[in-house]
Amino acid sequence: MDKKTPLHALPASPRDFGFFVDGHWIEPGSRATVVRLSPAHDVPVTCITRCTKDDLDHAVTVAREAFADRRWSGLAGADRAAVLLKAAAGIRGRLDELSLLETLETGKPISQSRGEVEGAAAIYEYAAGAARALHGDTFNNLGDRVLGLVTREPIGVVGLITPWNFPFFILAERVPFILAAGCTIVAKPSEVTSATTLVMAEILANAGLPDGVFNVVTGSGSDIGQAMTEHAGIDMVSFTGSTEVGRRALLASAGNFKKLGLELGGKNPQIVFADADLDDAADGVVFGTCFNAGQCCVGGSRLVVERSIAADFEKLLAEKFSRIRVGDPLDPETQVGAIITSAQNDSILGHIAGGLKGGARLVCGGEAMNGKVGRFIQPTLFADVGRDMAIAREEIFGPVLTILPFDTFEEAVEIANDTIYGLAASIWTKNLDKALQAMRLVQAGRVWINTTISGGPELPIGGFKQSGSGRETGIYGVEEYTEVKSVHITLGKRDHWVS
Ligand code: TXE
């Protein structure tokens, strides 16, 4: 352990969590529990309940009842907004606790966790406004005797399955929008990062959310997650995770034709043209590669760079990579923390070994940084990468960047789109025409121009191609959780069919 670790921050014993259904905590009782070790320190930090399928059934029944009696959907948008605003204040009031829990379970830097928790509070505030703004449509152009209405109604009970890379922030990109729409929720966080989702349940209850509207069950994906996607009592599932499991969720949801929102993997291009501000672009590319130790669905893991500047840009990147502060996530100066699990660590190192074996040139990094405790990987840069190599095609989900040079604008777009994924893309150039033309042609749900991994809750997020379907956040993110109903109203006496 790094000597800078504030020792008081590491718990003497793991914090025990039950699960949260119908407005109160349920103790684990005779259920199995799992202890989570901090991935940076190998110290037990939380103890999480393995819920049973009966627990899931109970949570779904509770959420169905809460939806059916309209205790939440029947409120005015203004009343729902008031609860969401109190929840935002509740998050801010527990900032230290939430940030520390998030860092202890994920291994991400504490400064980053604080930013994500504060950002999450701001999303609840935005969604409060959306709860009041949600509305339908009228058709007053159907002739004097007809009025048409389009109403939006909450879809029902939403099953929410979230991953481990941004447990609290990804939750915030969904929960307040689902609640703004008037739905009820059964959430299942990743089995390795459940704590902050459970605390959020308590914050929402304290903010005045009626019992049964937000419920959390914990447990494994293959068990509880799979059962959620199959469950006939759930009307929609929002799933964020790997493309492989997303495909499984799609098949499992066919039973009751439940609606699916999917935010899946990415192999996102960073297109750098020769006329870009290269220092800015290099900083953005390094950030896009290494933020959250590369465990980021929108991370820019493929550098598509104009050949005329490729060699100089490579040197600039290597120099910046060498200055990133990797280490103890409890040190406020740390920029890149630990890798989430041993399995993820092995998977990243396996990709690096595959790149070396395949003949790619390692510019820098490439090694595990094995201290006495925890799992860390050096920011890694590969050049001379074949477009068909696994490191250029598969989502590595670690701090690994592959360089793919291009000669023409058309080739840049062609390489950028040469992937099954379409989650995000970044474009770096000072030429406005080039930037906008590339933006139009690139197949991605999110495009950044002269920036990367930035934004706020106003704009929607989601993927093209095998990166998913549906959109979260923004007013789109509320509408996603509604059904649309068309209403024709006859004014005056009906023209009779029976003469
Ligand atoms: O993800 P999973 P894992 C990618 C990334 C990473 C790989 C594996 O490439 O290396 O996925 O990570 C739940 N039915 N991403 O194994 O398995 C699980 O409990 C229903 C990208 O952790 O997809 C967790 O809550 N649910 C991604 C969530 O799904 C199931 C973020 C994600 O787990 C389930 C995370 C099942 N059969 C990983 N199996 C991104 N794009 O943000 C598991 N789960």
Coordinates of C-alpha atoms and ligand atoms in Angstrom, one line a residue:
M1 CA 0.0 0.0 0.0
D2 CA 1.2 3.5 -0.9
K3 CA 2.4 5.3 2.2
K4 CA 0.2 8.3 1.2
T5 CA -3.0 6.3 1.8
P6 CA -5.0 8.0 4.6
L7 CA -5.2 5.0 6.9
H8 CA -8.6 6.1 8.4
A9 CA -10.1 5.8 4.9
L10 CA -9.6 2.0 4.8
P11 CA -12.3 0.4 7.0
A12 CA -11.3 -1.8 9.9
S13 CA -14.0 -4.2 8.8
P14 CA -16.3 -4.4 5.8
R15 CA -19.5 -2.5 5.9
D16 CA -22.5 -4.9 5.8
F17 CA -25.3 -4.3 3.4
G18 CA -28.7 -5.9 3.3
F19 CA -30.9 -5.0 0.3
F20 CA -33.7 -2.5 -0.1
V21 CA -37.3 -3.3 -1.0
D22 CA -40.6 -1.5 -0.3
G23 CA -38.9 1.5 1.5
H24 CA -36.8 -0.4 4.0
W25 CA -33.7 -2.5 4.4
I26 CA -33.9 -6.2 4.5
E27 CA -31.2 -8.0 6.5
P28 CA -29.3 -10.9 4.7
G29 CA -30.5 -13.4 7.3
S30 CA -29.7 -16.9 6.1
R31 CA -28.8 -15.7 2.6
A32 CA -25.2 -16.0 1.4
T33 CA -23.1 -12.9 1.4
V34 CA -20.0 -11.9 -0.6
V35 CA -17.2 -9.8 0.7
R36 CA -15.7 -7.2 -1.7
L37 CA -12.0 -6.5 -1.5
S38 CA -10.8 -3.0 -2.5
P39 CA -9.1 -3.7 -5.9
A40 CA -6.3 -1.3 -4.9
H41 CA -5.6 -2.5 -1.4
D42 CA -7.0 -6.1 -1.2
V43 CA -8.8 -5.0 2.1
P44 CA -12.4 -6.2 2.7
V45 CA -14.6 -3.1 2.2
T46 CA -18.2 -4.2 1.8
C47 CA -20.3 -7.3 2.4
I48 CA -23.1 -7.7 0.0
T49 CA -26.2 -10.0 0.1
R50 CA -26.7 -12.7 -2.5
C51 CA -30.5 -12.2 -3.1
T52 CA -32.5 -15.2 -4.1
K53 CA -35.0 -15.4 -7.0
D54 CA -37.8 -15.3 -4.4
D55 CA -36.3 -11.9 -3.3
L56 CA -36.4 -10.7 -6.9
D57 CA -40.1 -11.9 -7.2
H58 CA -40.9 -10.1 -4.0
A59 CA -39.3 -6.9 -5.3
V60 CA -41.1 -7.1 -8.6
T61 CA -44.4 -7.7 -6.9
V62 CA -43.8 -4.6 -4.7
A63 CA -42.8 -2.5 -7.7
R64 CA -45.9 -3.7 -9.6
E65 CA -48.2 -2.7 -6.8
A66 CA -46.5 0.6 -6.4
F67 CA -47.1 1.2 -10.1
A68 CA -50.6 -0.1 -10.2
D69 CA -52.0 2.1 -7.4
R70 CA -50.5 5.2 -9.0
R71 CA -48.8 6.4 -5.8
W72 CA -46.0 7.8 -7.9
S73 CA -47.2 8.0 -11.5
G74 CA -50.4 9.7 -10.3
L75 CA -48.5 12.6 -8.8
A76 CA -48.1 15.9 -10.7
G77 CA -44.7 16.3 -12.4
A78 CA -44.0 19.1 -9.9
D79 CA -44.4 16.7 -7.0
R80 CA -42.1 14.2 -8.6
A81 CA -39.6 17.0 -9.2
A82 CA -39.7 18.0 -5.6
V83 CA -38.6 14.5 -4.6
L84 CA -35.8 14.4 -7.2
L85 CA -34.5 17.8 -6.0
K86 CA -34.5 16.5 -2.4
A87 CA -32.6 13.4 -3.6
A88 CA -30.0 15.6 -5.2
A89 CA -29.5 17.5 -1.9
G90 CA -29.3 14.1 -0.1
I91 CA -26.5 13.0 -2.5
R92 CA -24.6 16.2 -1.8
G93 CA -25.1 15.7 1.9
R94 CA -23.5 12.3 1.7
L95 CA -20.8 13.2 -0.8
D96 CA -17.8 12.0 1.4
E97 CA -19.4 8.7 2.2
L98 CA -20.5 8.0 -1.3
S99 CA -17.2 9.0 -2.9
L100 CA -15.2 6.8 -0.5
L101 CA -17.5 3.8 -1.0
E102 CA -17.2 4.2 -4.7
T103 CA -13.4 4.4 -4.6
L104 CA -13.1 1.5 -2.2
E105 CA -15.2 -0.8 -4.4
T106 CA -14.1 0.3 -7.9
G107 CA -10.4 1.4 -7.3
K108 CA -11.0 4.7 -9.1
P109 CA -9.3 7.8 -7.9
I110 CA -11.0 9.6 -5.0
S111 CA -11.0 12.9 -6.8
Q112 CA -12.7 11.3 -9.7
S113 CA -15.3 9.7 -7.4
R114 CA -16.1 13.0 -5.9
G115 CA -16.6 14.5 -9.3
E116 CA -18.9 11.7 -10.3
V117 CA -21.0 11.9 -7.2
E118 CA -21.4 15.7 -7.6
G119 CA -22.2 15.2 -11.2
A120 CA -24.8 12.6 -10.3
A121 CA -26.5 15.1 -8.0
A122 CA -26.6 17.6 -10.9
I123 CA -28.3 15.0 -13.1
Y124 CA -31.1 14.5 -10.5
E125 CA -31.6 18.3 -10.6
Y126 CA -31.8 18.3 -14.4
A127 CA -34.3 15.4 -14.4
A128 CA -36.5 17.2 -11.8
G129 CA -37.1 19.8 -14.5
A130 CA -37.7 17.0 -17.1
A131 CA -40.4 15.6 -14.8
R132 CA -42.3 18.8 -15.3
A133 CA -41.5 19.3 -19.0
L134 CA -42.7 15.8 -20.1
H135 CA -45.8 16.2 -22.3
G136 CA -47.6 14.8 -25.3
D137 CA -48.9 16.3 -28.5
T138 CA -52.2 17.5 -30.0
F139 CA -53.5 17.3 -33.6
N140 CA -55.9 20.2 -34.2
N141 CA -55.7 19.8 -37.9
L142 CA -58.0 16.8 -38.4
G143 CA -61.1 18.7 -39.3
D144 CA -63.7 20.5 -37.2
R145 CA -65.2 17.2 -35.8
V146 CA -62.0 15.5 -34.7
L147 CA -59.4 16.3 -32.1
G148 CA -56.3 14.1 -31.9
L149 CA -54.1 13.7 -28.8
V150 CA -50.9 11.9 -28.2
T151 CA -50.3 11.1 -24.5
R152 CA -47.2 9.8 -22.9
E153 CA -47.6 7.3 -20.1
P154 CA -45.0 5.6 -17.9
I155 CA -44.1 2.2 -19.3
G156 CA -44.5 0.4 -15.9
V157 CA -41.9 -1.5 -13.9
V158 CA -38.4 -1.1 -15.1
G159 CA -35.6 -3.5 -14.4
L160 CA -32.3 -1.7 -14.2
I161 CA -29.0 -3.6 -14.6
T162 CA -25.9 -1.6 -14.2
P163 CA -22.1 -2.3 -14.6
W164 CA -19.1 -1.7 -12.3
N165 CA -17.2 1.0 -14.2
F166 CA -19.3 4.0 -13.1
P167 CA -21.8 2.5 -10.6
F168 CA -23.2 5.7 -9.2
F169 CA -23.0 7.9 -12.2
I170 CA -24.5 5.4 -14.7
L171 CA -27.3 4.8 -12.1
A172 CA -27.9 8.6 -12.1
E173 CA -28.0 8.7 -15.9
R174 CA -31.1 6.4 -15.6
V175 CA -32.9 6.5 -12.3
P176 CA -34.1 10.1 -12.2
F177 CA -35.3 9.9 -15.8
I178 CA -37.2 6.7 -15.1
L179 CA -38.7 8.2 -12.0
A180 CA -39.5 11.5 -13.9
A181 CA -41.5 9.4 -16.3
G182 CA -43.5 7.9 -13.4
C183 CA -42.2 4.4 -13.5
T184 CA -41.2 2.1 -10.7
I185 CA -37.8 0.4 -10.5
V186 CA -36.1 -2.8 -9.5
A187 CA -32.4 -2.2 -9.8
K188 CA -29.6 -4.7 -9.8
P189 CA -26.1 -3.3 -9.6
S190 CA -22.9 -5.2 -10.5
E191 CA -22.1 -7.8 -7.9
V192 CA -18.7 -6.1 -7.3
T193 CA -19.9 -2.5 -6.9
S194 CA -23.3 -2.6 -5.2
A195 CA -22.8 -0.3 -2.2
T196 CA -23.6 3.2 -3.7
T197 CA -26.7 1.9 -5.4
L198 CA -28.0 0.6 -2.0
V199 CA -27.2 3.9 -0.3
M200 CA -29.1 5.7 -3.1
A201 CA -32.2 3.7 -2.2
E202 CA -32.0 5.1 1.3
I203 CA -31.4 8.7 0.0
L204 CA -34.5 8.4 -2.3
A205 CA -36.6 7.1 0.6
N206 CA -35.4 10.0 2.8
A207 CA -36.3 12.4 0.0
G208 CA -39.9 11.3 0.2
L209 CA -40.1 8.7 -2.6
P210 CA -43.1 6.5 -1.8
D211 CA -42.3 3.0 -0.6
G212 CA -41.9 0.4 -3.3
V213 CA -41.0 2.8 -6.1
F214 CA -37.3 2.2 -6.0
N215 CA -36.1 -1.3 -4.9
V216 CA -32.6 -2.8 -5.0
V217 CA -31.8 -6.5 -5.2
T218 CA -28.1 -7.6 -5.2
G219 CA -26.5 -10.7 -6.6
S220 CA -24.8 -12.2 -9.6
G221 CA -25.6 -11.3 -13.2
S222 CA -26.0 -14.8 -14.4
D223 CA -28.5 -15.5 -11.6
I224 CA -30.5 -12.4 -10.6
G225 CA -29.7 -10.3 -13.8
Q226 CA -30.7 -13.2 -16.1
A227 CA -33.9 -13.7 -14.0
M228 CA -34.7 -10.0 -14.4
T229 CA -34.4 -10.1 -18.2
E230 CA -36.7 -13.1 -18.2
H231 CA -39.2 -11.8 -15.7
A232 CA -42.8 -11.5 -16.9
G233 CA -43.5 -8.9 -14.2
I234 CA -41.0 -6.4 -15.6
D235 CA -42.1 -4.2 -18.5
M236 CA -38.8 -2.9 -19.6
V237 CA -35.1 -3.6 -18.9
S238 CA -32.4 -1.0 -19.1
F239 CA -29.1 -2.9 -19.4
T240 CA -25.6 -1.4 -19.4
G241 CA -22.7 -3.8 -19.9
S242 CA -21.0 -6.0 -22.4
T243 CA -22.4 -6.6 -25.9
E244 CA -22.3 -10.3 -25.3
V245 CA -24.6 -10.1 -22.2
G246 CA -26.7 -7.5 -24.0
R247 CA -27.4 -10.1 -26.7
R248 CA -28.4 -12.6 -24.0
A249 CA -30.7 -10.0 -22.5
L250 CA -32.3 -9.5 -25.9
L251 CA -33.1 -13.2 -26.2
A252 CA -34.3 -13.5 -22.6
S253 CA -36.6 -10.6 -22.9
A254 CA -38.6 -12.1 -25.8
G255 CA -40.9 -14.0 -23.4
N256 CA -43.1 -11.0 -22.6
F257 CA -41.7 -8.8 -25.4
K258 CA -40.4 -6.4 -22.8
K259 CA -38.8 -3.2 -24.2
L260 CA -35.0 -3.1 -23.9
G261 CA -32.7 -0.2 -23.5
L262 CA -29.1 -1.4 -24.2
E263 CA -25.9 0.6 -23.7
L264 CA -23.1 -1.8 -24.6
G265 CA -19.5 -2.0 -25.7
G266 CA -17.4 0.4 -27.8
K267 CA -14.1 0.5 -29.7
N268 CA -14.2 4.2 -30.2
P269 CA -12.1 6.1 -32.7
Q270 CA -10.2 9.3 -32.0
I271 CA -9.6 10.8 -35.4
V272 CA -6.7 13.3 -35.4
F273 CA -6.1 15.4 -38.6
A274 CA -2.8 17.0 -39.2
D275 CA -4.3 20.5 -38.8
A276 CA -5.4 19.8 -35.3
D277 CA -4.0 21.6 -32.2
L278 CA -1.7 18.6 -31.6
D279 CA -1.0 19.4 -28.0
D280 CA -4.7 19.6 -27.2
A281 CA -5.4 16.5 -29.3
A282 CA -2.7 14.5 -27.5
D283 CA -4.0 15.5 -24.1
G284 CA -7.5 14.4 -25.2
V285 CA -6.3 11.2 -26.6
V286 CA -4.4 10.3 -23.5
F287 CA -7.3 11.2 -21.3
G288 CA -9.7 9.2 -23.5
T289 CA -7.4 6.2 -23.2
C290 CA -6.6 6.3 -19.5
F291 CA -9.6 7.8 -17.8
N292 CA -11.0 5.3 -15.3
A293 CA -8.0 3.0 -16.2
G294 CA -9.5 2.6 -19.7
Q295 CA -12.6 0.9 -18.2
C296 CA -14.9 3.3 -19.9
C297 CA -17.4 2.4 -22.6
V298 CA -16.8 5.6 -24.5
G299 CA -13.0 5.6 -24.0
G300 CA -11.2 6.4 -27.2
S301 CA -9.2 3.3 -27.6
R302 CA -8.4 3.6 -31.4
L303 CA -6.2 6.4 -32.6
V304 CA -6.9 7.1 -36.3
V305 CA -4.2 9.7 -37.1
E306 CA -3.1 11.4 -40.3
R307 CA 0.1 9.7 -41.5
S308 CA 2.1 12.9 -42.1
I309 CA 2.0 13.6 -38.3
A310 CA 1.8 10.1 -36.9
A311 CA 5.5 9.7 -35.9
D312 CA 5.6 13.1 -34.1
F313 CA 2.2 12.5 -32.5
E314 CA 3.3 9.1 -31.2
K315 CA 6.3 10.8 -29.4
L316 CA 4.0 13.4 -27.9
L317 CA 1.6 10.7 -26.6
A318 CA 4.5 8.6 -25.2
E319 CA 5.8 11.6 -23.3
K320 CA 2.3 12.4 -21.9
F321 CA 1.7 8.7 -21.0
S322 CA 4.9 8.7 -19.0
R323 CA 3.6 11.6 -16.8
I324 CA 0.3 10.1 -15.8
R325 CA 0.1 9.4 -12.0
V326 CA -1.0 5.8 -11.6
G327 CA -1.4 4.5 -8.1
D328 CA -3.3 4.5 -4.8
P329 CA -6.8 5.8 -5.6
L330 CA -7.1 7.2 -2.1
D331 CA -4.3 9.6 -2.8
P332 CA -6.0 12.8 -4.1
E333 CA -3.2 13.3 -6.6
T334 CA -3.8 10.0 -8.4
Q335 CA -5.1 10.1 -11.9
V336 CA -5.4 6.4 -12.7
G337 CA -6.4 3.8 -10.1
A338 CA -6.7 0.1 -10.0
I339 CA -8.2 -2.5 -12.4
I340 CA -11.6 -3.7 -11.1
T341 CA -11.0 -7.4 -10.8
S342 CA -8.3 -10.1 -11.3
A343 CA -10.3 -11.4 -14.3
Q344 CA -10.4 -8.0 -15.9
N345 CA -6.7 -7.5 -15.2
D346 CA -5.9 -10.9 -16.8
S347 CA -8.1 -10.1 -19.8
I348 CA -6.3 -6.7 -20.4
L349 CA -2.8 -8.3 -20.0
G350 CA -4.0 -11.1 -22.3
H351 CA -4.8 -8.5 -25.0
I352 CA -1.4 -6.8 -24.5
A353 CA 0.3 -10.2 -24.9
G354 CA -1.8 -10.9 -28.0
G355 CA -0.7 -7.6 -29.5
L356 CA 2.9 -8.3 -28.9
K357 CA 2.6 -11.8 -30.3
G358 CA 0.8 -10.5 -33.4
G359 CA 3.8 -8.2 -34.2
A360 CA 2.5 -4.8 -33.0
R361 CA 5.2 -2.4 -31.8
L362 CA 5.0 -1.5 -28.1
V363 CA 5.7 2.2 -27.8
C364 CA 5.3 2.4 -24.0
G365 CA 3.7 0.6 -21.1
G366 CA 2.5 -2.9 -21.5
E367 CA 3.2 -4.2 -18.0
A368 CA 1.3 -4.9 -14.8
M369 CA 2.6 -2.6 -12.0
N370 CA 2.6 -5.3 -9.3
G371 CA 3.2 -3.9 -5.8
K372 CA 2.4 -5.8 -2.7
V373 CA -1.3 -5.2 -3.1
G374 CA -3.8 -4.3 -5.8
R375 CA -3.8 -4.6 -9.5
F376 CA -2.6 -1.7 -11.8
I377 CA -1.6 -1.6 -15.4
Q378 CA 0.7 0.9 -17.1
P379 CA -0.9 3.1 -19.8
T380 CA 0.0 1.2 -23.0
L381 CA 0.6 2.4 -26.5
F382 CA 0.8 0.2 -29.6
A383 CA 1.9 1.3 -33.1
D384 CA 2.3 -0.7 -36.3
V385 CA -1.1 -2.4 -35.6
G386 CA -2.8 -4.4 -38.3
R387 CA -6.5 -3.4 -38.6
D388 CA -7.5 -7.0 -38.2
M389 CA -5.6 -7.6 -35.0
A390 CA -7.7 -8.2 -31.9
I391 CA -6.2 -5.2 -30.1
A392 CA -7.6 -3.0 -32.9
R393 CA -11.0 -4.6 -33.0
E394 CA -12.0 -5.9 -29.5
E395 CA -13.1 -3.9 -26.5
I396 CA -10.1 -4.2 -24.2
F397 CA -11.5 -2.1 -21.4
G398 CA -8.1 -1.2 -20.1
P399 CA -5.6 1.7 -20.6
V400 CA -4.5 0.5 -24.0
L401 CA -4.4 2.6 -27.2
T402 CA -3.7 1.3 -30.8
I403 CA -2.4 3.6 -33.5
L404 CA -4.0 3.3 -37.0
P405 CA -2.6 5.8 -39.6
F406 CA -4.6 7.2 -42.6
D407 CA -3.7 9.1 -45.7
T408 CA -7.0 10.7 -46.9
F409 CA -10.2 12.0 -45.3
E410 CA -12.2 9.1 -46.8
E411 CA -9.8 6.6 -45.4
A412 CA -10.0 8.2 -41.9
V413 CA -13.8 7.8 -41.9
E414 CA -13.6 4.3 -43.4
I415 CA -11.2 3.2 -40.6
A416 CA -13.3 4.9 -37.9
N417 CA -16.4 3.0 -39.0
D418 CA -14.6 -0.3 -39.5
T419 CA -16.0 -1.8 -36.3
I420 CA -19.1 -3.6 -35.1
Y421 CA -19.5 -0.9 -32.5
G422 CA -20.8 2.7 -32.7
L423 CA -20.9 4.2 -29.3
A424 CA -18.7 7.3 -29.5
A425 CA -16.1 9.1 -31.7
S426 CA -13.8 12.1 -31.3
I427 CA -12.6 14.3 -34.1
W428 CA -9.6 16.7 -33.7
T429 CA -9.1 19.4 -36.4
K430 CA -9.2 23.2 -36.7
N431 CA -11.0 23.0 -40.0
L432 CA -14.7 23.4 -39.4
D433 CA -15.8 21.8 -42.7
K434 CA -13.7 18.8 -42.1
A435 CA -15.0 18.5 -38.5
L436 CA -18.6 18.7 -39.5
Q437 CA -18.3 16.4 -42.5
A438 CA -16.5 13.8 -40.4
M439 CA -19.2 14.2 -37.7
R440 CA -21.9 13.5 -40.3
L441 CA -20.2 10.3 -41.6
V442 CA -19.0 8.7 -38.5
Q443 CA -21.4 6.0 -37.1
A444 CA -21.6 6.7 -33.4
G445 CA -24.2 7.8 -30.9
R446 CA -22.0 10.4 -29.4
V447 CA -19.5 12.6 -31.3
W448 CA -17.0 14.9 -29.7
I449 CA -15.2 17.6 -31.7
N450 CA -12.0 18.9 -30.2
T451 CA -12.8 17.3 -26.9
T452 CA -13.6 13.8 -25.6
I453 CA -15.7 12.2 -22.8
S454 CA -17.5 15.4 -21.9
G455 CA -21.1 16.5 -21.7
G456 CA -24.0 16.9 -19.4
P457 CA -27.5 15.4 -18.9
E458 CA -29.1 17.6 -21.5
L459 CA -27.9 15.6 -24.5
P460 CA -29.0 11.9 -25.0
I461 CA -26.5 9.0 -24.8
G462 CA -26.6 5.6 -26.5
G463 CA -25.1 3.6 -29.4
F464 CA -25.3 2.8 -33.1
K465 CA -24.8 -0.7 -34.4
Q466 CA -23.8 -3.3 -31.8
S467 CA -23.2 -0.7 -29.1
G468 CA -26.9 -0.8 -28.2
S469 CA -30.3 0.6 -28.7
G470 CA -32.4 3.3 -27.1
R471 CA -31.2 6.5 -25.5
E472 CA -30.7 7.6 -21.9
T473 CA -30.6 11.2 -20.5
G474 CA -32.0 14.4 -21.8
I475 CA -35.7 14.7 -22.6
Y476 CA -35.1 11.6 -24.8
G477 CA -34.1 9.7 -21.7
V478 CA -37.5 10.4 -20.1
E479 CA -39.5 9.6 -23.2
E480 CA -37.6 6.3 -23.5
Y481 CA -39.5 5.1 -20.4
T482 CA -43.0 6.0 -21.7
E483 CA -45.5 4.4 -23.9
V484 CA -47.2 6.6 -26.5
K485 CA -51.0 6.5 -26.7
S486 CA -53.0 8.0 -29.7
V487 CA -56.4 9.3 -28.9
H488 CA -59.1 10.3 -31.5
I489 CA -62.0 12.3 -30.1
T490 CA -65.2 12.9 -32.1
L491 CA -66.8 16.3 -31.6
G492 CA -70.5 16.4 -32.1
K493 CA -72.7 13.6 -33.3
R494 CA -71.3 10.5 -34.9
D495 CA -71.9 9.6 -38.7
H496 CA -73.8 6.3 -38.3
W497 CA -72.5 3.1 -39.9
V498 CA -75.8 1.3 -39.5
S499 CA -78.3 3.1 -41.7
Ligands
TXE1 O1 -19.8 -7.2 -17.9 P1 -21.2 -7.8 -17.9 P2 -18.5 -7.7 -17.1 C1 -17.5 -4.9 -21.1 C2 -16.0 -4.8 -21.0 C3 -15.6 -5.8 -20.0 C4 -16.6 -6.9 -20.2 C5 -16.9 -7.8 -19.1 O2 -15.4 -5.1 -22.2 O3 -14.3 -6.3 -20.1 O4 -17.8 -6.2 -20.6 O5 -17.4 -7.1 -17.9 C6 -25.0 -8.1 -15.3 N1 -28.2 -11.4 -17.6 N2 -18.2 -4.0 -20.3 O6 -18.3 -9.2 -17.1 O7 -21.2 -9.3 -17.6 C7 -23.8 -8.0 -14.3 O8 -24.2 -8.5 -13.0 C8 -28.4 -10.1 -17.1 C9 -18.7 -2.8 -21.0 O9 -18.6 -7.1 -15.7 O10 -21.9 -7.4 -19.1 C10 -23.6 -6.5 -14.3 O11 -24.6 -5.9 -13.4 N3 -27.5 -9.4 -16.5 C11 -19.7 -2.0 -20.2 C12 -23.9 -6.1 -15.7 O12 -24.7 -7.2 -16.3 C13 -26.2 -9.9 -16.4 C14 -19.5 -2.0 -18.7 C15 -22.7 -6.0 -16.6 O13 -21.9 -7.2 -16.6 C16 -26.0 -11.2 -16.9 C17 -19.1 -3.2 -18.2 C18 -27.0 -11.9 -17.6 N4 -26.9 -13.1 -18.1 C19 -18.5 -4.1 -18.9 N5 -24.7 -11.5 -16.8 C20 -19.9 -0.6 -20.8 N6 -20.0 -0.6 -22.1 O14 -20.1 0.3 -20.1 C21 -24.1 -10.4 -16.1 N7 -25.1 -9.5 -15.9

